[in-house]
Short mmCIF file of C-alpha atoms in Angstrom, two decimals:
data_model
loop_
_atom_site.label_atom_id
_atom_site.label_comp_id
_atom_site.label_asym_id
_atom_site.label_seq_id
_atom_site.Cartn_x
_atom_site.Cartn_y
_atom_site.Cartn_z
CA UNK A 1 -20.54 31.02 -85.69
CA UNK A 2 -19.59 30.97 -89.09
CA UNK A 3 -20.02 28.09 -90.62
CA UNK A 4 -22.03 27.59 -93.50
CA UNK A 5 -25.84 25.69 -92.42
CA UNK A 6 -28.11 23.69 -94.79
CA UNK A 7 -31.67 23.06 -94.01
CA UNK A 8 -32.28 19.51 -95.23
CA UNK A 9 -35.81 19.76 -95.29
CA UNK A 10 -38.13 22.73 -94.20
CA UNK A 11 -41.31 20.05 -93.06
CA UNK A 12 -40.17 20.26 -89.65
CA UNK A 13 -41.27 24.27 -89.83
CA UNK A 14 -45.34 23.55 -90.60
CA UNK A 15 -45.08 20.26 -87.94
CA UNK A 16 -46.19 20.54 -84.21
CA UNK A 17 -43.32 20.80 -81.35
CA UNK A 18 -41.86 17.22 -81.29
CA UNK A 19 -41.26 17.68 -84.73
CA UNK A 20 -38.70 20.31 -84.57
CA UNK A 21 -35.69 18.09 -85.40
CA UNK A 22 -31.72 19.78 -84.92
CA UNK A 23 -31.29 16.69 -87.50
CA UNK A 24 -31.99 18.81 -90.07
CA UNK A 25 -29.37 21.40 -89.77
CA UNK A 26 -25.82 19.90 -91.46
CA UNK A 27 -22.47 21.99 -90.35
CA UNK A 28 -20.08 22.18 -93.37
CA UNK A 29 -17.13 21.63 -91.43
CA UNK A 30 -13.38 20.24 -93.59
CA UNK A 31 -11.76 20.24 -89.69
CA UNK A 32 -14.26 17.72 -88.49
CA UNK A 33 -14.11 14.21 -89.31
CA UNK A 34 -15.94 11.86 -86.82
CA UNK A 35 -19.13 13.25 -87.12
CA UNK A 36 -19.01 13.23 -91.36
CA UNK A 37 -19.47 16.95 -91.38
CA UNK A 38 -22.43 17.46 -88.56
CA UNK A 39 -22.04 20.29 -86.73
CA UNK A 40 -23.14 19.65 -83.28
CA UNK A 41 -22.78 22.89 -81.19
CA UNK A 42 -24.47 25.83 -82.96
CA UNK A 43 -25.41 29.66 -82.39
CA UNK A 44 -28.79 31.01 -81.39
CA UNK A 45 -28.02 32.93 -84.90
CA UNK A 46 -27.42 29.90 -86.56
CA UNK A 47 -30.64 28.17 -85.32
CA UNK A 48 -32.70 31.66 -86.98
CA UNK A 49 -30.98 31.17 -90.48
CA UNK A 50 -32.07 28.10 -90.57
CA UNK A 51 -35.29 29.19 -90.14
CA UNK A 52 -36.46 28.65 -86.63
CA UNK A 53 -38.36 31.25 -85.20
CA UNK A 54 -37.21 32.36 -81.23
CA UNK A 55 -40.43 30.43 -80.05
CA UNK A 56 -39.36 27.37 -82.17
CA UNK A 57 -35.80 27.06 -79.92
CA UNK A 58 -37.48 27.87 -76.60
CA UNK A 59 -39.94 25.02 -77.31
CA UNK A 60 -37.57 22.98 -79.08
CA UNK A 61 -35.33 23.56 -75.48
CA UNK A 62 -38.46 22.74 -73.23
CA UNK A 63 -39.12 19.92 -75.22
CA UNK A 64 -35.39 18.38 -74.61
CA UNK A 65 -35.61 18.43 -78.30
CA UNK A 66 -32.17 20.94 -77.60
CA UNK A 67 -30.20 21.46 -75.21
CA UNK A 68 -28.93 24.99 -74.51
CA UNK A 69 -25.55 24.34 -73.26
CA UNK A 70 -24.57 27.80 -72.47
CA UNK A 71 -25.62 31.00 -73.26
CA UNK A 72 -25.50 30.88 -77.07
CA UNK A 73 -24.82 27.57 -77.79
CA UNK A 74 -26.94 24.55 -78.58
CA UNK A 75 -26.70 21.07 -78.99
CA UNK A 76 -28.77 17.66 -79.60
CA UNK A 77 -29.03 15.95 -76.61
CA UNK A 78 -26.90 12.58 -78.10
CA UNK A 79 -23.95 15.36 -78.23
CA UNK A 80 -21.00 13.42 -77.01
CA UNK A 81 -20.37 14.25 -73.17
CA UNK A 82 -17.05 15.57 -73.39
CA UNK A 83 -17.91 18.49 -76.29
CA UNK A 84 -20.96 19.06 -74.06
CA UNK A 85 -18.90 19.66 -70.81
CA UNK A 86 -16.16 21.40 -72.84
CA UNK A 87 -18.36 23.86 -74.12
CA UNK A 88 -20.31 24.50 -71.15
CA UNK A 89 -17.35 25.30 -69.18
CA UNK A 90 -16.30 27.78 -72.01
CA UNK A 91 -13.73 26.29 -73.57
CA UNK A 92 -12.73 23.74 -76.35
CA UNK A 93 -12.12 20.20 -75.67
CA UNK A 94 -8.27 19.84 -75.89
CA UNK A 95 -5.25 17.39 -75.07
CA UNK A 96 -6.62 13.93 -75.44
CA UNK A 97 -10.03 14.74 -75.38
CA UNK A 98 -9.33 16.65 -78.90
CA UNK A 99 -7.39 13.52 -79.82
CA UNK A 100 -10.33 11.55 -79.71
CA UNK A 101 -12.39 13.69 -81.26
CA UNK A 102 -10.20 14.65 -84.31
CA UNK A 103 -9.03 10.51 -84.67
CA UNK A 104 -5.84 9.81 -83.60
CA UNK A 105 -4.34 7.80 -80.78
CA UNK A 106 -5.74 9.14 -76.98
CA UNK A 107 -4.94 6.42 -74.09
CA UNK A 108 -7.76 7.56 -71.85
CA UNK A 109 -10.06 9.86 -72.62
CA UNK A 110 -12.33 9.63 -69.38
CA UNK A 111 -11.82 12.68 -68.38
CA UNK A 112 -12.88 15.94 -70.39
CA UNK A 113 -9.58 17.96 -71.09
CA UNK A 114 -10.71 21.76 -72.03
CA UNK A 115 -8.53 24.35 -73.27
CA UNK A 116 -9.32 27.71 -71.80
CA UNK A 117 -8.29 31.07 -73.10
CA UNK A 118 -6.75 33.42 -70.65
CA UNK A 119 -9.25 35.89 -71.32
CA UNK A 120 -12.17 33.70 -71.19
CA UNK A 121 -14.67 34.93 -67.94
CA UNK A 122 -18.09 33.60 -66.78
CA UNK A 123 -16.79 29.74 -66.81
CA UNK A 124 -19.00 27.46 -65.65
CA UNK A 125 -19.42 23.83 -63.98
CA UNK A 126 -19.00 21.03 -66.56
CA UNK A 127 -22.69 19.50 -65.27
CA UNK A 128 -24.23 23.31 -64.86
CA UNK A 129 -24.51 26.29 -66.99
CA UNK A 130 -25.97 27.89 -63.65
CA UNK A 131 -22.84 26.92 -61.22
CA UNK A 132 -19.70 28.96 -61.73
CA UNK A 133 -16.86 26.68 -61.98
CA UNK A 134 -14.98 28.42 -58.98
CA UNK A 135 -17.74 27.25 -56.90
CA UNK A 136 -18.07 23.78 -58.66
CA UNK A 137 -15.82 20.79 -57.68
CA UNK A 138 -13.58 20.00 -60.95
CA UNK A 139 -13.72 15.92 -60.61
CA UNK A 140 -13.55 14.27 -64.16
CA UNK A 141 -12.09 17.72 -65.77
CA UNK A 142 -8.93 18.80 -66.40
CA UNK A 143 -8.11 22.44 -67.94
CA UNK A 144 -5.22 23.47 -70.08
CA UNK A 145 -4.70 27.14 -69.98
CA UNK A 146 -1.32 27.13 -71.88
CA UNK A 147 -1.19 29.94 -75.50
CA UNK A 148 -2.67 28.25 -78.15
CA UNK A 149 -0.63 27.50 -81.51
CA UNK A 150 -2.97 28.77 -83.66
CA UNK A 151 -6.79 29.57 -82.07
CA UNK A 152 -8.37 29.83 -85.27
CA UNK A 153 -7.54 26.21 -85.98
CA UNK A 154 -10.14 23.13 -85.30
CA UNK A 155 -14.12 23.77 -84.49
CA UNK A 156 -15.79 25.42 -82.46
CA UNK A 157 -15.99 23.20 -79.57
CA UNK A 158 -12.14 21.39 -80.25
CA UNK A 159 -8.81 22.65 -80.70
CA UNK A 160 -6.69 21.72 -83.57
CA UNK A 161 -4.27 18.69 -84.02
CA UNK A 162 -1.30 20.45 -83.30
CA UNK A 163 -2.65 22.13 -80.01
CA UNK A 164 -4.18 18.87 -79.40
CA UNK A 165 -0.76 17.44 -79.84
CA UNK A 166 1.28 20.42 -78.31
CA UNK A 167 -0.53 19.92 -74.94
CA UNK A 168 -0.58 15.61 -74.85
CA UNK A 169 2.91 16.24 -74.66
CA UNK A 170 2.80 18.26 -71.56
CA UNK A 171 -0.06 16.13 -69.90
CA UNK A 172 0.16 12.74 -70.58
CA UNK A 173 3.69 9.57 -70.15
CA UNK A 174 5.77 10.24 -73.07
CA UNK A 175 5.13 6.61 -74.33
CA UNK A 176 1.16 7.99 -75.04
CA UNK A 177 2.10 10.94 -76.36
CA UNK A 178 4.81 9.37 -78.78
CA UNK A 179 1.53 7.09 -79.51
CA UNK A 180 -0.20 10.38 -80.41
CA UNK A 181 2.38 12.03 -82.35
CA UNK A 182 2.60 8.66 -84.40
CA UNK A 183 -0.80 8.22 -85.10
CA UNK A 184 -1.68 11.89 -85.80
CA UNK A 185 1.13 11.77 -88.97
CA UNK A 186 0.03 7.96 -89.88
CA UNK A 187 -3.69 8.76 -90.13
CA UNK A 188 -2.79 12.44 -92.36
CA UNK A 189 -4.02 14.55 -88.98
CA UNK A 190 -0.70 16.61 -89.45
CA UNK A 191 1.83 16.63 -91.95
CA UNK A 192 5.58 16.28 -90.48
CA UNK A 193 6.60 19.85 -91.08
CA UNK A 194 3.90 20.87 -88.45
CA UNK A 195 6.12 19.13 -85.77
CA UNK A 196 8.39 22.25 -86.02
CA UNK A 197 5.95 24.24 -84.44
CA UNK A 198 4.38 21.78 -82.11
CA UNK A 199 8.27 21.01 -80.59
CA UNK A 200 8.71 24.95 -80.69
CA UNK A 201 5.74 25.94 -79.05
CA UNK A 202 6.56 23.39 -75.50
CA UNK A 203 9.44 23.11 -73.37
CA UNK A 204 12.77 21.91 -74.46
CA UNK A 205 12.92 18.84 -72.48
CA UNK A 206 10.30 17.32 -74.29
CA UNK A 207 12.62 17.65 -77.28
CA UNK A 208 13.89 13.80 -77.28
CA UNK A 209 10.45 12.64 -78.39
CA UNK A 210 10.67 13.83 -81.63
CA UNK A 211 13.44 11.61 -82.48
CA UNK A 212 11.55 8.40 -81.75
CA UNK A 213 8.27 9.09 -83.53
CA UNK A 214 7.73 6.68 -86.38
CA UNK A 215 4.36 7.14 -88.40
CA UNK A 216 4.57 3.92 -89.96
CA UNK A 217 2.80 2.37 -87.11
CA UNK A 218 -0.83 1.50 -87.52
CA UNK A 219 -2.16 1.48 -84.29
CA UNK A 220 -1.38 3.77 -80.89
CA UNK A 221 -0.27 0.12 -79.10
CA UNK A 222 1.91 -0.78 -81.95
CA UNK A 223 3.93 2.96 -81.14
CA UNK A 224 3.68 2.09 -77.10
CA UNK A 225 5.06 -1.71 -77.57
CA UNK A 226 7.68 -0.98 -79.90
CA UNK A 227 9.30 2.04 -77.76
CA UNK A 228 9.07 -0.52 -74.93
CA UNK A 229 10.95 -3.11 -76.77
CA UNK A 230 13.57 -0.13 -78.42
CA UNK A 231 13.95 1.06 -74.94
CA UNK A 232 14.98 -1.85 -73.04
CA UNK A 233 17.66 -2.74 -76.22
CA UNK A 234 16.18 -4.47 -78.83
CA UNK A 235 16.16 -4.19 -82.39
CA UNK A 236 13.02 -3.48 -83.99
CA UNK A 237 11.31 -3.44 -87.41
CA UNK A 238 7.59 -2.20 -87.86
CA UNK A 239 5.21 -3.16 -90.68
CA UNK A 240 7.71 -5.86 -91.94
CA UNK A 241 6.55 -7.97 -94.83
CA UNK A 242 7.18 -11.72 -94.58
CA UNK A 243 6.56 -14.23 -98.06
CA UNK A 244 3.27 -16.13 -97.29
CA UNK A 245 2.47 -14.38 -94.33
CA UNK A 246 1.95 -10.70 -95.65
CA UNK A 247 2.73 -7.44 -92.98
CA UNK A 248 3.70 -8.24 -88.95
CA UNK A 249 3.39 -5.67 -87.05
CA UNK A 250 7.29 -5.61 -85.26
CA UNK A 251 9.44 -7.90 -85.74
CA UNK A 252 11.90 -7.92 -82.58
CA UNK A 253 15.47 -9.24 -83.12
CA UNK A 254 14.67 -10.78 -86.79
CA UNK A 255 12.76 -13.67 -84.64
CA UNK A 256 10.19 -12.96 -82.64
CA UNK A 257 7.10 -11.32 -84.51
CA UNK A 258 5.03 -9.37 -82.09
CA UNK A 259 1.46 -8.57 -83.13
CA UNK A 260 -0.56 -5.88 -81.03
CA UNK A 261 -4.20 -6.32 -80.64
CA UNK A 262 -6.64 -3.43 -80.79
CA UNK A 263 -8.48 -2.17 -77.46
CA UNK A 264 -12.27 -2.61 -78.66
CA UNK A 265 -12.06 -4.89 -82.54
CA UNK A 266 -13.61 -7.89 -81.28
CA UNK A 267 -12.66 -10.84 -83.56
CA UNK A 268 -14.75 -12.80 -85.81
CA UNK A 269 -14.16 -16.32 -85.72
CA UNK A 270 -12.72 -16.06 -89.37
CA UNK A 271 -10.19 -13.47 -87.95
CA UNK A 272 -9.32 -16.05 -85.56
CA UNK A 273 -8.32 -18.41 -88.39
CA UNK A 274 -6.50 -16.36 -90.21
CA UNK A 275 -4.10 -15.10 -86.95
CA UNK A 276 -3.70 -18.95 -86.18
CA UNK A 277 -2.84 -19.94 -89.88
CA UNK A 278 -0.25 -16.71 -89.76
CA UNK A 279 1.12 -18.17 -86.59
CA UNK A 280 1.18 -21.79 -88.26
CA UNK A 281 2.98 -20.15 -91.37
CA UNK A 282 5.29 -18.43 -89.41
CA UNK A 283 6.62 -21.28 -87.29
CA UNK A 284 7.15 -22.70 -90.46
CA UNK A 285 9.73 -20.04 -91.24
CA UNK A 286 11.47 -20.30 -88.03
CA UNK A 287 9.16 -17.19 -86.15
CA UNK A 288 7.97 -17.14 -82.58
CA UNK A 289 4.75 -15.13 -82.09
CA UNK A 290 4.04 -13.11 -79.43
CA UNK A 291 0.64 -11.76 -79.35
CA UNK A 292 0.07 -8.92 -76.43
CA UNK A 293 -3.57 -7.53 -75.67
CA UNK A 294 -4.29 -3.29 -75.65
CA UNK A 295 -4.68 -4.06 -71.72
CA UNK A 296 -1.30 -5.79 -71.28
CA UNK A 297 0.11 -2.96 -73.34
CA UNK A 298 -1.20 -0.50 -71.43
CA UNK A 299 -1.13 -1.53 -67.80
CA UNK A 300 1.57 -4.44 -67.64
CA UNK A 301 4.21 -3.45 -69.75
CA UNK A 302 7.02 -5.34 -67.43
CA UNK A 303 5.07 -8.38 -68.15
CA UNK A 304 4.91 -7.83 -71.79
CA UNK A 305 8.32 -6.75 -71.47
CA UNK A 306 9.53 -10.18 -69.69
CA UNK A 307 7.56 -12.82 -71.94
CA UNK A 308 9.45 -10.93 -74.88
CA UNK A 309 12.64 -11.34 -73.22
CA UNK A 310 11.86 -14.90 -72.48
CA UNK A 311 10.99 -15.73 -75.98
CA UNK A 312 14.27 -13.69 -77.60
CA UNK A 313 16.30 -15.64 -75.13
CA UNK A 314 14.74 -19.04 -77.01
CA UNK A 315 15.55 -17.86 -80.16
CA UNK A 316 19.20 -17.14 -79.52
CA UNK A 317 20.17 -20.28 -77.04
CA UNK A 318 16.86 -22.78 -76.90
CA UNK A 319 14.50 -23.08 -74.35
CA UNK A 320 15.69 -25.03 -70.93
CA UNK A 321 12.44 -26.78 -70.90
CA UNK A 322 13.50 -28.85 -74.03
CA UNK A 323 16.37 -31.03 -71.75
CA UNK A 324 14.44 -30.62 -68.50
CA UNK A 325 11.46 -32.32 -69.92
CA UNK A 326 13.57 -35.15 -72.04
CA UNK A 327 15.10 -36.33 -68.57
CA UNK A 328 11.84 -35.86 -66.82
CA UNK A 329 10.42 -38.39 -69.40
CA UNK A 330 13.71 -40.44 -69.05
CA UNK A 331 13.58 -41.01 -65.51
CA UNK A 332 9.88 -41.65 -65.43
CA UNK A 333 10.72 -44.31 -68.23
CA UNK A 334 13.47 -46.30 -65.45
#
């Protein structure tokens, strides 16, 4: 491997077994961004320059200190499962594994997705460098084999972005994968002259996505809720800034403001108040709110999908309830 190691201290060299540390060894990596720059797979090479001595790694290894993922390649043992299984099949984690791993939108990531070349040969079980993955059963993997757009791009345990993106598009609902291609421009993963190549390295029919991708969004959800809404008719406008209430998320037929909440952000009860005095504000301007959960999003999009239609329906000809529960009230006065 060729990137560039830095031993952070060289203590670890004069202590006894345990305190052989991989901690110490920091991968200067610009492609790698979750990990702030740790490299987390390395070479039996790499381990050497560092200045570990052959006995050091095979104690280090017996130790658990390391884990020897496959021949050649090392890792802590808090790697992250999915570069762990990627790697020890002998490939790259790809598709929305990659996505996850790089920072941009992935809608489930359970599985390990690997990327393996054509060429590639002595593949192994995800769980066991000593099973060959013909003879292992491939529950919780999936493998991309398609040409890569450029191989030299991401680590050496994850594609690049537009591979990453190239093959979401081929694996996953278009709604995720517009979700993915919004996110990846909105967080600076990609610039929007690399769509070009992803939408000219995959199948024409795919080619209507790229007219609906909108990196304005700040969240996957937001990109899956508002091609919902757009879909089934209705107008929308993203990241919409109202006086006294500052940015909405979509605003759906200039009345209904829809805000999308994150899958894990737990709220504070300060974040609480400020939602509920944006939703008292907004009344007060003649908005309905419609606040949808990641799970709702995700896995009940009708219902989403009817509650908006419900409250649109309000805006433009007032709610039924309003006379059915002034004569209720009327006939309970006789």
């Amino acid at each position: 491997m060729h990137r560039r190691l830095k031993a952070l201290s060289p203590d670890w060299l004069r202590g006894g077994h345990s305190d052989w540390r991989m901690t110490t060894i920091v991968c200067m990596n610009p492609f790698l961004t979750s990990q702030a720059g740790q490299c987390r797979i390395v070479s039996r090479q790499d381990l050497l320059n560092s200045g570990m001595r052959p006995k050091h790694i095979t104690a280090a290894v017996r130790s658990n200190t390391l884990i020897r993922v496959r021949r050649d390649h090392y890792a802590l043992p808090e790697t992250d499962r999915h570069t762990l299984e990627a790697v020890r099949v002998g490939g790259r984690e790809a598709c929305v594994s990659a996505a996850r791993e790089i920072g941009f939108f992935a809608f489930d990531s359970q599985f390990t997705h690997v990327h393996i070349p054509r060429e590639a040969s002595r593949l192994r079980s995800p769980q066991s460098r000593h099973v060959p993955l013909a003879a292992a059963p491939r529950d919780g993997v999936e493998l991309h084999w398609w040409p890569l757009i450029d191989s030299a791009d991401g680590t050496e345990y994850c594609v690049g972005p537009r591979d990453a993106l190239a093959q979401i598009i081929q694996c996953q609902e278009p709604r995720f994968a517009l979700a993915a291609l919004d996110t990846a421009l909105h967080e600076h993963k990609i610039r929007a002259a690399d769509l070009d190549e992803i939408f000219a390295h995959i199948p024409d029919k795919h080619g209507g996505l790229r007219s609906r991708i909108d990196a304005r969004v700040d969240a996957g959800q937001e990109s899956v809720v508002r091609d919902l809404f757009r879909s089934a008719g209705y107008r929308c406008d993203i990241q919409v800034y109202i006086d006294r209430v500052g940015r909405v998320d979509i605003l759906v037929e200039g009345c209904v403001v829809v805000e999308a909440d994150s899958q894990s952000h737990h709220k504070t009860w300060e974040e609480h108040i400020r939602d509920r005095t944006r939703d008292r504000l907004l009344a007060a301007l003649g908005y309905v709110t419609l606040r949808v959960l990641y799970q709702d999003i995700m896995f009940d999009p009708e219902g989403v999908l009817r509650a908006l239609q419900k409250l649109v329906d309000i805006c433009r000809h007032g709610s039924p309830r309003v006379f059915s529960i002034a004569q209720a009230a009327g006939i309970r006065g006789a």
